[in-house]
Amino acid sequence: MPRDTGVLVLGGGSTGCGIARDLAMRGLEVTLVERGNLTDGTTGRMHGLLHSGGRYAVSDQASATECIEENEILREIAGHCVEETGGLFVQRPEDSDEYFQEKLEGCRECGIPARVLSGTEAREVEPYLAEDVARAIEVPDGAVDPFRLCVANAIDAENHGARVETHAEVVDLLRDGDDIYGVEVRHESGPGKRTHAAPGTTEEITADYVVNATGAWAGQIGAMADLEIEVRPSKGVMTIMNVRQVDTVINRCRPKGDADIIVPHETTAILGTTDEEVPDPDDYPEEQWEVDQMIDTLSELVPILEEARTIRSFWGVRPLYEPPGTGTQDPTDITRDFFLLDHADRDGVAGMSSIVGGKFTTYRAMAEEIADHVCDKLGVTASCSTADEPLPGSENIETLEAGMDDFGLRSPVARRSMQRLGSRASEVLETDEPNPVICQCEGVTRAEIRDAISQSGSDLNAVRIRTRASMGNCQGGFCCQNMANELHPTYDEETVREALDELFQERWKGERHALWGEQLSQAMLNYALHATTMNRDRDPASATGDVDFAAFDGGRAASDRVDGTRGAD
Amino acid sequence: MAIEDDVLVVGGGLAGTTAALAAAERDVQVRLVSYRQSTLRNASGLIDILGYTPAGDGPLVDPFEALDDLPAGHPYERVGSEAVREALAFFDGIVGDAYAGAHTDANALVPTHGGTVKPTARYPTSTAAGLASDDRDALLVGFETLPDFEAPLAASHLEAAGAPFTARGVTVRFPGIGRDDAKVTRYAHLLDHDEPVETPAGETTAREALAETVRTHLEGESRVGFPAVLGDDRADAVRADLGDRLGVDVFEVPMGPPSLPGIRLEDLLYEALEAAGVRVTTGVPVVDYETDGEGADATDPERIDRVVVDRNGAEVPHRATQYVLATGGLVGKGVQSERDGVFEPLFDCHVPQPADRYDWFVDDVFGDQPYARFGLPVDRDLRPLDAADDPEFSNLRAAGAVLGGYDFAAEKSGSGVSLATGYVAGRRAAEGCR
Ligand SMILES: Cc1cc2nc3c(=O)[nH]c(=O)nc-3n(C[C@H](O)[C@H](O)[C@H](O)COP(=O)(O)OP(=O)(O)OC[C@H]3O[C@@H](n4cnc5c(N)ncnc54)[C@H](O)[C@@H]3O)c2cc1C
Ligand SMILES: Cc1cc2nc3c(=O)[nH]c(=O)nc-3n(C[C@H](O)[C@H](O)[C@H](O)COP(=O)(O)OP(=O)(O)OC[C@H]3O[C@@H](n4cnc5c(N)ncnc54)[C@H](O)[C@@H]3O)c2cc1C
């Protein structure tokens, strides 16, 4: 029977998008479905550390080696998503010398460039490090933008003919006896780009092969075809500071622990994280003590964090997996390696494999291995080229930097726009139209917002992850409305209103965890702007019941009016 | 030597300036000390009294009818509805022709730059022709370089809100604005001074060029609305001039920060302070206070003897008989917080609050937000109360956003509360000097 597509990939995180790109580049026909936006799962809720492998250099050298290899590849193929910050493993007086030595040797064994700095040297690199930091190991950690990288993979997959459907939730697996041949999806607003207020539809998509890359949700997908996949979701918190207290990734040099990494990311620094198993990846408590722990513990490394302003916190859920019967108690002990579960071998059900576990840093290598497996299943011989071909935005970065053009923008705005857009900068920013700044905190202009809208429909969260608009200090208080304005007239007023409400509510979700000090003042200002100045909380357009306009003050007497009529008073 | 006055007002926003003016009318020497820019620069310039009840009913046609039903502890309940009327009349007297709305008790519905409408009691004259409760058709004009106001979208939004007229929106290029990120004050300046501008048709003046640009879009509407950038010092002349050229009534749609109508109101209030002989010191914070030890026994509250002003590092004592605290709320920084609590930073007055930080908010961004009500509880004389409901000090009153027990954003009552409590605090402070 002819199928709708060759390979159907479930899940639009780094794993799914990486697989889709890889297979599409090998010439396969690929469809990817994602229930929310790209990166809505764990990928958009991770720490942003491009591992050097140093973290695993003692406990898991295979992972460490893979990290450094992939780290080097991503700097090449995804330069516009990576900031080469470097990283330090810092030792405090109470941290063991022995472990410090093991870490150093481990790095060297895994091929991770590592150099010891004295406490003084470390503070020359990072002046805010605590006075009693004894010494540090310098490694090539980096900061990575998971949104940009994941979206670039999806765009490239599309460039190679793939179909990418967001807001398309898999609601059932199509199974015929011992054969899985596709899925049923529910499109939130019909197929294609998302439009708020458009009605939902369902679609059956059949495929020669299905790849389940839904991470922490893989078990839920498996259950649709009575397959058991033992994912152990484990949550972690991350707290975002309003400025970069550090420009280098700071790791605590001790065996393992919570709250031991600070990653500088764009204009912010992100503190993280924790590791705690949760029963449901969609519903788990987000608690005050977790946020407090980030600040209190990491202040031991960088004391000014104690007084600093945080702008929001967020949680992510690791898709940890361990083979049945391993029985590890503490989630921090579960391996960070990934597992490819071929349900034909494992459960006697053909047509689908699931991928669980792994790391963002090694997404490409994972995707390569899975794509090899799929090709093998389908009898296709084509080899992987994802390590050699730069992602859209990272082509010819050198020529871009050499021929810097400001596109008529103020230079800080131009610089930030070009960092985000990479080699796409001129395509996006060259315009004869006025190009005002829409998001002041992040320096995002109209042209960039419109480019993102053209990719993602009326979904302003999809615009946000592409541009960083509304992700700065004001958390959208000043720019959400302006972002929504750019949807019009392509989208009608009702659609724009719903899109704006959704973005504003999403911003609040994370900001709730930063509500003290400056950020509480900011929250009140944002609330006043939207509720007082604009009356968006009691908007008659969204409320039920009509307003009797004629009963209100209609202005002054006839003599004052151009057309001589009277108002309603 | 301490600087001596009868009444010292701390904070120069709407509440503080009103308190100072109300006190100065009673022939006492008043000083106002204010640190940073007030909330007026962020606010729209509209004077809301009450648009919705605390339960969310509304929009209210008559705000005064609802005042007597407010819960105990609400600032309006503390001062009483008669004081609200008096304060509003006092405000009307200060601002004169610059504001409208005094001809009726009914609220007006004003279009906002987001395209919604909101109930308000007094509005700048520049907004008067734009009321959504007026039934004439309107043309809204936005500018390509001003992304805060998308006129066609606002027009459709007004329609969705049920406004009783046809609104259309157009987006045009503002003649003479070359930079994509020009500040709103730049637009205002161009029009204030009617500067020469280049257009495809040759050199002309800013107002003429803008009128020409808009003229071609008119389809018989008798009123035309612009974002609130139509002049600063000479806003009335700019509007009149544009109106004459186009043969329509011209109005402004209030905008977010920096808000020209808010800045114009601030200018007006500071002129009134000068005229009333109030001594004004801005740019410096009050940082500390001392009591005189009197009345420190169990029953009597303490008296503030003096406050300390930090003038670039030099601590200058300021002494007065009566003090008014009008330092604003969370936005003005009269109420501040840390991870483990909310506090009033100057006199350390009691701020009621849930002990757990995660009870300061609710999950719906527009839900009933506890943090929005943070502020000081006061007695009917507006004296801040301690945890045992006793006055913190005998000669300190509080006014405006520093007060707790109301959510001005949800109720649309911000300026009204600042006026009413500022007025009462100022009057009582002056009376307390005798
Ligand atoms: C707190 C934390 C910090 C981390 N920090 C780092 C780090 O610094 N560096 C690093 O390298 N790695 C880090 N990781 C690990 C990394 O984030 C993950 O391994 C990686 O993002 C997983 O990607 P994924 O594509 O497998 O899963 P996901 O990104 O979760 O993708 C799965 C997708 O499937 C979708 N989906 C679910 N159900 C359905 C359905 N029914 N229909 C359609 N779609 C569905 C989801 O919406 C989701 O988008 C961190 C993880 C956590 C939790
Ligand atoms: C964005 C926004 C929009 C609004 N829109 C409207 C509207 O449309 N209609 C309406 O009616 N209301 C509106 N309001 C509400 C209204 O503006 C405020 O409630 C009101 O202005 C508060 O005035 P205030 O004088 O109490 O405080 P503020 O205006 O905050 O003034 C307090 C002043 O005290 C100073 N200060 C603080 N601490 C010290 C110190 N230690 N020493 C000296 N000075 C100090 C501050 O620097 C500041 O200048 C809005 C508010 C906001 C934030």
Short mmCIF file of C-alpha atoms in Angstrom, two decimals, chain A residues 160-486:
data_model
loop_
_atom_site.label_atom_id
_atom_site.label_comp_id
_atom_site.label_asym_id
_atom_site.label_seq_id
_atom_site.Cartn_x
_atom_site.Cartn_y
_atom_site.Cartn_z
CA HIS A 160 15.51 19.30 1.69
CA GLY A 161 11.87 18.57 1.10
CA ALA A 162 10.61 17.56 4.54
CA ARG A 163 7.16 18.46 5.83
CA VAL A 164 7.25 19.92 9.34
CA GLU A 165 3.94 20.21 11.15
CA THR A 166 3.81 21.96 14.51
CA HIS A 167 0.71 22.06 16.72
CA ALA A 168 0.01 18.56 15.45
CA GLU A 169 -0.35 16.20 18.37
CA VAL A 170 -0.10 12.48 17.87
CA VAL A 171 -3.28 11.06 19.37
CA ASP A 172 -2.96 7.49 18.14
CA LEU A 173 -0.54 5.09 16.54
CA LEU A 174 -1.93 3.20 13.56
CA ARG A 175 -1.23 -0.44 14.22
CA ASP A 176 -2.24 -3.40 12.13
CA GLY A 177 -1.41 -6.61 13.93
CA ASP A 178 2.31 -6.47 14.66
CA ASP A 179 2.92 -3.62 12.32
CA ILE A 180 2.86 0.13 13.01
CA TYR A 181 2.19 2.06 9.83
CA GLY A 182 1.49 5.65 10.84
CA VAL A 183 -0.23 7.95 13.27
CA GLU A 184 -3.32 10.00 13.74
CA VAL A 185 -2.63 13.62 14.57
CA ARG A 186 -4.85 16.43 15.76
CA HIS A 187 -4.00 19.74 14.10
CA GLU A 188 -4.81 22.52 16.51
CA SER A 189 -5.74 24.91 13.71
CA GLY A 190 -5.62 22.74 10.63
CA PRO A 191 -2.47 21.69 8.75
CA GLY A 192 0.20 24.22 7.79
CA LYS A 193 1.18 27.29 9.76
CA ARG A 194 -0.69 27.94 12.94
CA THR A 195 -3.49 30.46 12.93
CA HIS A 196 -5.21 31.18 16.22
CA ALA A 197 -8.97 31.00 16.03
CA ALA A 198 -8.90 28.59 13.08
CA PRO A 199 -10.72 25.30 13.73
CA GLY A 200 -8.84 22.09 14.50
CA THR A 201 -8.77 19.04 12.25
CA THR A 202 -7.47 15.48 12.44
CA GLU A 203 -5.32 13.67 9.90
CA GLU A 204 -4.03 10.15 9.48
CA ILE A 205 -0.47 10.08 8.23
CA THR A 206 0.87 6.75 7.06
CA ALA A 207 4.56 6.03 6.71
CA ASP A 208 7.04 3.33 5.82
CA TYR A 209 8.72 3.87 9.16
CA VAL A 210 7.95 5.77 12.35
CA VAL A 211 10.58 7.26 14.64
CA ASN A 212 9.37 8.10 18.12
CA ALA A 213 11.55 11.00 19.30
CA THR A 214 9.20 12.40 21.89
CA GLY A 215 11.73 12.29 24.71
CA ALA A 216 10.11 12.33 28.11
CA TRP A 217 6.78 11.64 26.39
CA ALA A 218 8.00 8.55 24.54
CA GLY A 219 6.23 6.28 26.99
CA GLN A 220 2.91 7.94 26.25
CA ILE A 221 3.36 7.35 22.53
CA GLY A 222 4.39 3.75 23.14
CA ALA A 223 1.30 3.15 25.23
CA MET A 224 -0.85 4.04 22.22
CA ALA A 225 0.31 0.78 20.66
CA ASP A 226 0.55 -1.14 23.93
CA LEU A 227 4.33 -0.85 24.05
CA GLU A 228 6.05 -0.22 27.33
CA ILE A 229 8.89 2.30 27.29
CA GLU A 230 10.37 2.92 30.73
CA VAL A 231 11.21 6.62 30.56
CA ARG A 232 11.99 8.12 33.94
CA PRO A 233 11.28 11.84 33.63
CA SER A 234 13.50 13.89 35.90
CA LYS A 235 12.94 17.59 36.40
CA GLY A 236 15.49 20.34 36.78
CA VAL A 237 15.11 24.03 37.55
CA MET A 238 16.95 26.91 35.91
CA THR A 239 16.94 30.51 37.13
CA ILE A 240 17.71 33.37 34.76
CA MET A 241 19.59 36.45 35.95
CA ASN A 242 19.04 39.82 34.28
CA VAL A 243 22.70 40.37 33.45
CA ARG A 244 25.76 38.23 32.80
CA GLN A 245 27.58 38.04 36.09
CA VAL A 246 30.00 35.74 34.28
CA ASP A 247 31.14 35.46 30.68
CA THR A 248 32.49 31.94 31.08
CA VAL A 249 30.59 28.78 31.96
CA ILE A 250 31.23 28.16 35.65
CA ASN A 251 31.03 24.56 36.92
CA ARG A 252 31.62 23.43 40.46
CA CYS A 253 34.41 20.89 40.50
CA ARG A 254 32.93 18.19 42.64
CA PRO A 255 31.45 14.77 41.88
CA LYS A 256 27.83 15.66 41.35
CA GLY A 257 25.34 17.93 42.87
CA ASP A 258 22.52 20.32 42.40
CA ALA A 259 22.99 23.97 41.56
CA ASP A 260 26.49 23.63 40.25
CA ILE A 261 26.58 25.34 36.84
CA ILE A 262 26.22 28.94 35.62
CA VAL A 263 25.90 29.45 31.87
CA PRO A 264 26.18 32.93 30.34
CA HIS A 265 23.50 33.17 27.71
CA GLU A 266 23.00 36.24 25.47
CA THR A 267 22.39 39.11 27.93
CA THR A 268 21.66 36.80 30.86
CA ALA A 269 23.28 34.21 33.06
CA ILE A 270 21.39 31.00 33.79
CA LEU A 271 21.79 29.12 37.07
CA GLY A 272 21.08 25.42 37.25
CA THR A 273 20.03 22.85 38.03
CA THR A 274 18.44 19.97 39.94
CA ASP A 275 17.58 16.37 39.22
CA GLU A 276 14.41 14.94 40.65
CA GLU A 277 12.25 12.20 39.26
CA VAL A 278 8.64 13.15 38.50
CA PRO A 279 5.69 10.93 37.58
CA ASP A 280 4.26 13.09 34.78
CA PRO A 281 6.36 15.25 32.43
CA ASP A 282 3.40 17.60 31.91
CA ASP A 283 2.44 18.09 35.53
CA TYR A 284 4.96 18.49 38.31
CA PRO A 285 5.41 21.02 41.11
CA GLU A 286 7.58 24.07 40.50
CA GLU A 287 8.70 25.15 43.91
CA GLN A 288 10.19 28.08 45.75
CA TRP A 289 12.93 26.10 47.45
CA GLU A 290 14.29 25.05 44.10
CA VAL A 291 14.74 28.67 43.02
CA ASP A 292 16.17 29.63 46.39
CA GLN A 293 18.61 26.75 46.21
CA MET A 294 19.98 27.96 42.87
CA ILE A 295 20.71 31.39 44.27
CA ASP A 296 21.97 30.30 47.66
CA THR A 297 24.23 27.49 46.46
CA LEU A 298 25.68 29.21 43.42
CA SER A 299 26.37 32.33 45.49
CA GLU A 300 29.12 30.25 47.05
CA LEU A 301 30.88 30.44 43.69
CA VAL A 302 29.77 33.92 42.63
CA PRO A 303 28.72 35.88 45.72
CA ILE A 304 27.02 38.80 43.92
CA LEU A 305 24.29 36.42 42.80
CA GLU A 306 22.82 36.72 46.28
CA GLU A 307 21.77 40.32 45.61
CA ALA A 308 21.19 40.10 41.87
CA ARG A 309 17.94 40.39 39.97
CA THR A 310 16.43 37.29 38.47
CA ILE A 311 13.92 37.64 35.65
CA ARG A 312 12.32 34.21 35.59
CA SER A 313 12.79 30.53 36.32
CA PHE A 314 11.81 27.52 34.28
CA TRP A 315 11.89 23.78 34.57
CA GLY A 316 12.74 21.05 32.13
CA VAL A 317 12.27 17.32 32.26
CA ARG A 318 15.07 14.96 31.27
CA PRO A 319 14.00 11.94 29.25
CA LEU A 320 16.11 9.56 31.31
CA TYR A 321 15.90 5.91 30.45
CA GLU A 322 17.37 2.79 31.77
CA PRO A 323 16.92 -0.71 30.52
CA PRO A 324 14.40 -2.74 32.50
CA GLY A 325 15.93 -4.33 35.58
CA THR A 326 18.73 -1.79 36.16
CA GLY A 327 16.96 -0.39 39.20
CA THR A 328 18.93 2.82 39.82
CA GLN A 329 17.48 4.76 42.74
CA ASP A 330 18.93 8.23 42.39
CA PRO A 331 18.15 9.84 39.02
CA THR A 332 21.57 11.56 38.99
CA ASP A 333 23.05 8.07 38.70
CA ILE A 334 21.07 7.16 35.61
CA THR A 335 23.23 7.25 32.52
CA ARG A 336 23.06 10.29 30.22
CA ASP A 337 23.61 8.02 27.26
CA PHE A 338 20.83 7.46 24.78
CA PHE A 339 19.02 4.28 23.83
CA LEU A 340 17.59 3.25 20.50
CA LEU A 341 14.73 0.86 21.08
CA ASP A 342 13.78 -1.08 17.98
CA HIS A 343 10.33 -2.34 18.82
CA ALA A 344 10.65 -5.13 16.29
CA ASP A 345 13.55 -6.67 18.22
CA ARG A 346 12.25 -5.69 21.60
CA ASP A 347 8.50 -6.20 21.39
CA GLY A 348 7.94 -7.97 18.11
CA VAL A 349 6.14 -4.95 16.68
CA ALA A 350 7.62 -3.72 13.41
CA GLY A 351 7.66 -0.28 11.83
CA MET A 352 8.82 1.89 14.71
CA SER A 353 11.84 2.70 16.84
CA SER A 354 11.96 4.94 19.88
CA ILE A 355 14.87 7.11 21.02
CA VAL A 356 15.21 8.05 24.64
CA GLY A 357 17.86 9.64 26.81
CA GLY A 358 20.86 11.52 25.52
CA LYS A 359 21.97 15.13 25.60
CA PHE A 360 21.42 18.17 23.53
CA THR A 361 25.14 18.56 22.82
CA THR A 362 25.25 15.17 21.12
CA TYR A 363 21.92 15.45 19.29
CA ARG A 364 23.61 15.29 15.89
CA ALA A 365 25.52 12.11 16.61
CA MET A 366 22.36 10.54 18.01
CA ALA A 367 20.46 11.55 14.90
CA GLU A 368 23.15 10.07 12.70
CA GLU A 369 23.01 6.74 14.46
CA ILE A 370 19.23 6.64 14.26
CA ALA A 371 19.17 7.67 10.63
CA ASP A 372 21.64 4.87 9.87
CA HIS A 373 19.30 2.48 11.62
CA VAL A 374 16.26 3.72 9.68
CA CYS A 375 18.11 3.48 6.35
CA ASP A 376 19.11 -0.02 7.26
CA LYS A 377 15.48 -0.91 7.99
CA LEU A 378 14.29 0.60 4.72
CA GLY A 379 17.16 -0.83 2.71
CA VAL A 380 18.41 2.61 1.71
CA THR A 381 22.09 3.22 1.22
CA ALA A 382 22.91 6.86 1.76
CA SER A 383 25.45 8.33 4.07
CA CYS A 384 25.25 11.07 6.63
CA SER A 385 26.44 14.58 5.74
CA THR A 386 25.19 16.58 8.71
CA ALA A 387 28.64 16.97 10.23
CA ASP A 388 29.96 18.69 7.14
CA GLU A 389 27.14 20.87 5.90
CA PRO A 390 26.59 24.10 7.85
CA LEU A 391 23.09 24.85 9.06
CA PRO A 392 21.10 27.74 7.56
CA GLY A 393 22.49 30.83 9.25
CA SER A 394 25.96 29.38 9.63
CA GLU A 395 27.05 29.34 6.01
CA ASN A 396 30.10 31.50 5.29
CA ILE A 397 30.12 33.15 8.68
CA GLU A 398 33.64 34.47 7.99
CA THR A 399 32.60 36.38 4.88
CA LEU A 400 29.66 37.74 6.82
CA GLU A 401 31.88 39.07 9.57
CA ALA A 402 34.31 40.53 7.09
CA GLY A 403 31.65 42.44 5.21
CA MET A 404 29.79 43.82 8.23
CA ASP A 405 26.90 46.00 7.20
CA ASP A 406 24.65 47.74 9.69
CA PHE A 407 21.50 47.64 7.58
CA GLY A 408 20.75 51.17 8.77
CA LEU A 409 20.44 49.98 12.37
CA ARG A 410 22.07 51.37 15.48
CA SER A 411 25.22 49.37 15.95
CA PRO A 412 24.28 47.45 19.12
CA VAL A 413 21.03 46.40 17.49
CA ALA A 414 22.80 45.49 14.26
CA ARG A 415 25.39 43.45 16.12
CA ARG A 416 22.82 41.48 18.08
CA SER A 417 20.60 40.91 15.06
CA MET A 418 23.51 39.55 13.10
CA GLN A 419 24.56 37.25 15.90
CA ARG A 420 21.12 35.75 15.87
CA LEU A 421 20.62 35.60 12.13
CA GLY A 422 24.14 34.65 11.14
CA SER A 423 24.42 34.27 7.38
CA ARG A 424 20.71 34.96 6.96
CA ALA A 425 21.21 38.54 8.18
CA SER A 426 21.13 40.34 4.85
CA GLU A 427 18.24 38.26 3.53
CA VAL A 428 16.20 39.23 6.58
CA LEU A 429 17.36 42.73 7.41
CA GLU A 430 17.77 44.31 4.00
CA THR A 431 14.61 46.30 3.50
CA ASP A 432 13.47 49.60 2.04
CA GLU A 433 10.72 49.86 4.63
CA PRO A 434 11.23 51.53 8.00
CA ASN A 435 12.63 48.97 10.38
CA PRO A 436 12.05 50.14 13.95
CA VAL A 437 13.07 48.14 17.00
CA ILE A 438 10.16 46.10 18.38
CA CYS A 439 11.86 44.59 21.43
CA GLN A 440 14.23 47.03 23.10
CA CYS A 441 15.68 44.64 25.67
CA GLU A 442 16.93 42.21 23.03
CA GLY A 443 17.31 44.61 20.09
CA VAL A 444 14.90 42.85 17.74
CA THR A 445 13.65 44.81 14.75
CA ARG A 446 10.45 44.60 12.74
CA ALA A 447 12.16 42.83 9.84
CA GLU A 448 13.32 40.01 12.08
CA ILE A 449 9.90 39.66 13.70
CA ARG A 450 8.22 39.53 10.31
CA ASP A 451 10.69 36.94 9.08
CA ALA A 452 9.82 34.78 12.08
CA ILE A 453 6.09 35.29 11.49
CA SER A 454 6.51 34.15 7.91
CA GLN A 455 7.98 30.90 9.28
CA SER A 456 5.56 30.25 12.07
CA GLY A 457 2.16 31.80 11.50
CA SER A 458 0.33 33.67 14.21
CA ASP A 459 2.14 31.93 17.04
CA LEU A 460 4.02 34.60 18.97
CA ASN A 461 5.81 32.07 21.15
CA ALA A 462 7.25 30.64 17.96
CA VAL A 463 8.33 34.17 17.05
CA ARG A 464 9.84 34.56 20.49
CA ILE A 465 12.02 31.46 20.32
CA ARG A 466 13.26 32.50 16.90
CA THR A 467 14.12 36.08 17.81
CA ARG A 468 14.44 36.34 21.60
CA ALA A 469 11.88 39.17 21.51
CA SER A 470 10.17 39.43 24.94
CA MET A 471 12.89 37.36 26.64
CA GLY A 472 14.77 40.24 28.30
CA ASN A 473 14.36 42.21 31.50
CA CYS A 474 10.83 43.44 30.92
CA GLN A 475 9.69 39.91 30.07
CA GLY A 476 7.47 41.24 27.33
CA GLY A 477 5.73 43.95 29.34
CA PHE A 478 6.79 46.58 26.83
CA CYS A 479 7.01 44.57 23.61
CA CYS A 480 4.35 41.83 23.57
CA GLN A 481 1.80 44.26 22.22
CA ASN A 482 4.19 45.51 19.55
CA MET A 483 5.03 41.97 18.48
CA ALA A 484 1.32 41.25 18.16
CA ASN A 485 0.85 44.41 16.12
CA GLU A 486 3.17 42.94 13.48
#
